[in-house]
Amino acid sequence: MAHILTGAVPSPNIWNSPQIYELENRAVDPDGVADAAMRAIRPWDGANVLDIGCGTGFHLPALAATAARVVGVEPHAGLASQAAARCAALPNVRVRTATAQALPVPDSSVDVAIARWAYFFGPGCEPGLRELSRVMRRGGTAFVVDLDATRGAFGRWFRQSLPSYSAKDVEAFWSRQGWQRRELDLRMVFASRADLESVLRIEFTPAVARAAAEETEGLELPYPNLLRWRHF
């Protein structure tokens, strides 16, 4: 069993089913809406970029294409190893096994930090936010991309699977922290129904996943997200 660092927020979808999560990564946002929204706020061309919770490194090559330097941080050693292998031929990418609360980069060294569906879920992530304040360079920007649990069928399925989640509390938390926000209307587009249904099964409880599959026609899912950001 792969070593997982103490303090990591569990990510059952990718930790337990990395191959299926890879299908999800391939399906999400084929239109590039999230990257375009972030780039409009703070481009990373020639920048030092930090990908927090990088998983198997799916987004690292795209970031490295224009960034000066990219560091991927992942607390699950097995996933971090896969990310390092994925980027072995990219000289400007480094992958480290570490947590968001103890980032392995120097003070004031990061121009752009990105966390997609990882760690920064609201109350409780204050240690990671303190680390962001330490590592971000003046003029830099940190982004958090996360599911919008208040919108659409996907948000409803999420709330049914995790009834303890309070979108109101999460929103109040980020408002107190002074982060800005905008809604992102993403979509998932799958190659087959088998892929779509396998992703539903790693994202939701069995009963909710079955109902979601019955409710969904075709190969596409609307995927409402939120983009949050803060300038440093």
Tab-separated table of C-alpha atoms in Angstrom:
chain	number	residue	atom	x	y	z
A	1	MET	CA	0.000	0.000	0.000
A	2	ALA	CA	1.347	3.423	-0.959
A	3	HIS	CA	2.503	5.749	1.783
A	4	ILE	CA	0.232	8.736	2.400
A	5	LEU	CA	1.558	11.687	4.364
A	6	THR	CA	-0.028	12.609	7.673
A	7	GLY	CA	-2.395	15.562	7.389
A	8	ALA	CA	-3.515	14.816	3.852
A	9	VAL	CA	-7.228	15.275	3.187
A	10	PRO	CA	-8.525	11.919	1.884
A	11	SER	CA	-9.393	11.812	-1.808
A	12	PRO	CA	-11.175	8.459	-2.157
A	13	ASN	CA	-11.907	8.903	-5.864
A	14	ILE	CA	-8.306	9.181	-7.130
A	15	TRP	CA	-6.618	7.407	-4.193
A	16	ASN	CA	-8.748	4.287	-4.600
A	17	SER	CA	-9.308	4.352	-8.372
A	18	PRO	CA	-6.512	6.258	-10.133
A	19	GLN	CA	-7.153	4.615	-13.503
A	20	ILE	CA	-10.820	5.595	-13.477
A	21	TYR	CA	-9.927	9.074	-12.248
A	22	GLU	CA	-7.690	9.344	-15.290
A	23	LEU	CA	-10.801	8.806	-17.418
A	24	GLU	CA	-12.475	11.599	-15.463
A	25	ASN	CA	-9.545	13.954	-16.022
A	26	ARG	CA	-9.697	13.260	-19.757
A	27	ALA	CA	-13.435	13.921	-19.800
A	28	VAL	CA	-13.480	17.157	-17.794
A	29	ASP	CA	-13.564	20.516	-19.522
A	30	PRO	CA	-12.714	19.675	-23.147
A	31	ASP	CA	-13.365	23.321	-23.976
A	32	GLY	CA	-10.611	24.584	-21.657
A	33	VAL	CA	-12.970	26.899	-19.785
A	34	ALA	CA	-11.170	26.657	-16.432
A	35	ASP	CA	-7.690	27.324	-17.822
A	36	ALA	CA	-8.974	30.225	-19.925
A	37	ALA	CA	-10.658	31.761	-16.886
A	38	MET	CA	-7.480	31.506	-14.828
A	39	ARG	CA	-5.283	32.820	-17.633
A	40	ALA	CA	-7.545	35.843	-18.033
A	41	ILE	CA	-6.873	36.687	-14.381
A	42	ARG	CA	-3.169	35.808	-14.147
A	43	PRO	CA	-1.293	34.094	-17.032
A	44	TRP	CA	1.522	31.717	-16.137
A	45	ASP	CA	3.719	32.169	-19.202
A	46	GLY	CA	7.300	32.302	-17.940
A	47	ALA	CA	6.107	31.931	-14.347
A	48	ASN	CA	6.943	29.634	-11.454
A	49	VAL	CA	3.832	27.474	-11.023
A	50	LEU	CA	2.783	25.259	-8.117
A	51	ASP	CA	0.169	22.513	-8.660
A	52	ILE	CA	-1.161	21.559	-5.215
A	53	GLY	CA	-2.653	18.078	-5.062
A	54	CYS	CA	-1.398	17.202	-8.535
A	55	GLY	CA	-2.395	13.522	-8.304
A	56	THR	CA	-0.900	11.564	-11.192
A	57	GLY	CA	0.243	14.807	-12.799
A	58	PHE	CA	-2.441	15.057	-15.456
A	59	HIS	CA	-2.224	18.864	-15.683
A	60	LEU	CA	1.543	19.236	-15.263
A	61	PRO	CA	2.582	18.887	-18.942
A	62	ALA	CA	0.110	21.549	-20.068
A	63	LEU	CA	1.322	23.934	-17.377
A	64	ALA	CA	4.961	23.209	-18.254
A	65	ALA	CA	4.367	24.060	-21.910
A	66	THR	CA	4.494	27.798	-21.138
A	67	ALA	CA	5.629	28.105	-17.494
A	68	ALA	CA	9.277	28.587	-16.590
A	69	ARG	CA	9.118	26.022	-13.804
A	70	VAL	CA	6.387	23.757	-12.420
A	71	VAL	CA	6.338	21.976	-9.080
A	72	GLY	CA	3.660	19.352	-8.491
A	73	VAL	CA	2.878	18.505	-4.870
A	74	GLU	CA	1.002	15.335	-3.922
A	75	PRO	CA	0.671	13.661	-0.474
A	76	HIS	CA	-0.019	10.173	-1.872
A	77	ALA	CA	3.397	8.712	-2.650
A	78	GLY	CA	2.071	6.265	-5.238
A	79	LEU	CA	0.318	9.006	-7.205
A	80	ALA	CA	3.338	11.292	-6.891
A	81	SER	CA	5.493	8.535	-8.376
A	82	GLN	CA	3.128	8.272	-11.337
A	83	ALA	CA	3.231	12.042	-11.783
A	84	ALA	CA	7.039	12.020	-11.777
A	85	ALA	CA	7.088	9.265	-14.391
A	86	ARG	CA	4.594	11.150	-16.521
A	87	CYS	CA	6.822	14.221	-16.537
A	88	ALA	CA	10.214	12.485	-16.676
A	89	ALA	CA	11.024	14.035	-20.045
A	90	LEU	CA	10.056	17.569	-18.977
A	91	PRO	CA	13.135	19.352	-17.554
A	92	ASN	CA	11.133	22.205	-16.014
A	93	VAL	CA	8.846	19.949	-13.922
A	94	ARG	CA	9.562	18.589	-10.472
A	95	VAL	CA	7.183	16.439	-8.397
A	96	ARG	CA	7.400	16.303	-4.618
A	97	THR	CA	5.571	14.114	-2.119
A	98	ALA	CA	4.250	16.680	0.349
A	99	THR	CA	1.078	18.214	1.779
A	100	ALA	CA	-0.580	21.561	1.204
A	101	GLN	CA	0.177	22.422	4.837
A	102	ALA	CA	3.941	21.986	4.363
A	103	LEU	CA	4.800	22.983	0.818
A	104	PRO	CA	8.362	22.052	-0.205
A	105	VAL	CA	9.181	25.368	-1.863
A	106	PRO	CA	10.972	28.497	-0.580
A	107	ASP	CA	9.300	31.626	0.752
A	108	SER	CA	8.027	34.062	-1.890
A	109	SER	CA	8.918	31.772	-4.788
A	110	VAL	CA	5.596	31.017	-6.513
A	111	ASP	CA	3.918	33.193	-9.136
A	112	VAL	CA	0.850	31.028	-9.742
A	113	ALA	CA	-0.568	28.307	-7.497
A	114	ILE	CA	-3.404	26.062	-8.653
A	115	ALA	CA	-5.426	23.517	-6.664
A	116	ARG	CA	-8.038	21.622	-8.663
A	117	TRP	CA	-10.455	19.581	-6.569
A	118	ALA	CA	-7.792	19.145	-3.895
A	119	TYR	CA	-7.475	20.098	-0.207
A	120	PHE	CA	-8.968	23.619	-0.246
A	121	PHE	CA	-12.568	22.637	0.442
A	122	GLY	CA	-13.375	25.367	3.003
A	123	PRO	CA	-13.285	25.287	6.826
A	124	GLY	CA	-10.243	23.384	8.051
A	125	CYS	CA	-7.886	24.388	5.254
A	126	GLU	CA	-6.438	27.346	7.159
A	127	PRO	CA	-2.989	25.692	7.510
A	128	GLY	CA	-2.772	25.383	3.739
A	129	LEU	CA	-3.826	28.986	3.295
A	130	ARG	CA	-1.067	30.063	5.677
A	131	GLU	CA	1.394	28.109	3.555
A	132	LEU	CA	0.119	29.858	0.443
A	133	SER	CA	0.787	33.205	2.106
A	134	ARG	CA	4.339	32.054	2.812
A	135	VAL	CA	5.213	30.746	-0.652
A	136	MET	CA	3.404	33.207	-2.919
A	137	ARG	CA	5.472	35.960	-4.479
A	138	ARG	CA	4.229	39.537	-4.390
A	139	GLY	CA	2.135	39.990	-7.528
A	140	GLY	CA	1.326	36.273	-7.674
A	141	THR	CA	-2.098	34.667	-7.728
A	142	ALA	CA	-3.477	31.485	-6.182
A	143	PHE	CA	-6.425	29.652	-7.728
A	144	VAL	CA	-8.790	27.041	-6.335
A	145	VAL	CA	-11.079	25.133	-8.699
A	146	ASP	CA	-13.844	23.184	-6.994
A	147	LEU	CA	-17.266	21.694	-7.589
A	148	ASP	CA	-20.213	24.054	-7.116
A	149	ALA	CA	-22.483	21.911	-4.956
A	150	THR	CA	-25.348	24.404	-5.241
A	151	ARG	CA	-25.986	23.974	-8.968
A	152	GLY	CA	-27.212	21.366	-11.372
A	153	ALA	CA	-27.717	17.629	-11.159
A	154	PHE	CA	-24.046	17.057	-10.335
A	155	GLY	CA	-24.315	19.360	-7.326
A	156	ARG	CA	-27.474	17.564	-6.203
A	157	TRP	CA	-25.822	14.137	-6.505
A	158	PHE	CA	-22.869	15.431	-4.483
A	159	ARG	CA	-25.130	16.746	-1.707
A	160	GLN	CA	-27.009	13.440	-1.618
A	161	SER	CA	-23.739	11.524	-1.321
A	162	LEU	CA	-22.282	13.847	1.313
A	163	PRO	CA	-25.190	15.321	3.299
A	164	SER	CA	-22.823	16.753	5.928
A	165	TYR	CA	-21.424	19.202	3.341
A	166	SER	CA	-22.642	22.768	3.823
A	167	ALA	CA	-22.199	24.945	0.771
A	168	LYS	CA	-23.337	27.923	2.849
A	169	ASP	CA	-20.557	27.382	5.396
A	170	VAL	CA	-17.974	26.922	2.648
A	171	GLU	CA	-19.041	30.120	0.931
A	172	ALA	CA	-18.955	32.062	4.194
A	173	PHE	CA	-15.459	30.720	4.873
A	174	TRP	CA	-14.034	31.889	1.552
A	175	SER	CA	-15.762	35.240	1.859
A	176	ARG	CA	-14.106	35.780	5.255
A	177	GLN	CA	-10.741	34.880	3.746
A	178	GLY	CA	-11.163	37.610	1.115
A	179	TRP	CA	-11.047	35.394	-1.985
A	180	GLN	CA	-12.878	36.311	-5.179
A	181	ARG	CA	-15.102	33.876	-7.076
A	182	ARG	CA	-16.846	33.209	-10.343
A	183	GLU	CA	-19.023	30.390	-11.587
A	184	LEU	CA	-17.640	28.045	-14.227
A	185	ASP	CA	-19.965	26.034	-16.437
A	186	LEU	CA	-17.788	23.051	-17.279
A	187	ARG	CA	-18.820	19.758	-18.808
A	188	MET	CA	-17.577	16.194	-18.900
A	189	VAL	CA	-17.588	14.375	-22.229
A	190	PHE	CA	-16.880	10.632	-22.206
A	191	ALA	CA	-15.874	8.159	-24.896
A	192	SER	CA	-18.377	5.535	-23.726
A	193	ARG	CA	-21.234	4.930	-21.315
A	194	ALA	CA	-19.031	2.476	-19.442
A	195	ASP	CA	-16.508	5.261	-18.766
A	196	LEU	CA	-19.224	7.692	-17.683
A	197	GLU	CA	-20.820	5.212	-15.297
A	198	SER	CA	-17.465	4.149	-13.836
A	199	VAL	CA	-16.728	7.789	-12.985
A	200	LEU	CA	-20.136	8.219	-11.364
A	201	ARG	CA	-19.348	5.205	-9.175
A	202	ILE	CA	-16.113	6.707	-7.811
A	203	GLU	CA	-17.697	10.121	-7.205
A	204	PHE	CA	-20.958	9.164	-5.482
A	205	THR	CA	-22.458	6.553	-3.186
A	206	PRO	CA	-23.635	3.396	-4.980
A	207	ALA	CA	-27.319	4.332	-4.806
A	208	VAL	CA	-26.726	7.886	-5.998
A	209	ALA	CA	-24.409	6.686	-8.785
A	210	ARG	CA	-27.086	4.286	-10.054
A	211	ALA	CA	-29.723	7.011	-10.007
A	212	ALA	CA	-27.369	9.464	-11.714
A	213	ALA	CA	-26.661	6.975	-14.502
A	214	GLU	CA	-30.381	6.406	-15.031
A	215	GLU	CA	-30.959	10.164	-15.114
A	216	THR	CA	-28.169	10.827	-17.615
A	217	GLU	CA	-28.641	10.293	-21.327
A	218	GLY	CA	-25.742	10.078	-23.745
A	219	LEU	CA	-22.075	10.703	-22.985
A	220	GLU	CA	-22.051	14.207	-21.499
A	221	LEU	CA	-22.495	15.623	-18.001
A	222	PRO	CA	-22.820	19.312	-17.069
A	223	TYR	CA	-20.219	19.934	-14.362
A	224	PRO	CA	-20.806	23.187	-12.435
A	225	ASN	CA	-17.656	24.508	-10.781
A	226	LEU	CA	-16.402	27.551	-8.939
A	227	LEU	CA	-13.151	29.355	-9.560
A	228	ARG	CA	-11.756	31.127	-6.507
A	229	TRP	CA	-8.672	33.284	-6.498
A	230	ARG	CA	-6.606	35.649	-4.442
A	231	HIS	CA	-3.874	38.073	-5.495
A	232	PHE	CA	-0.827	38.368	-3.238
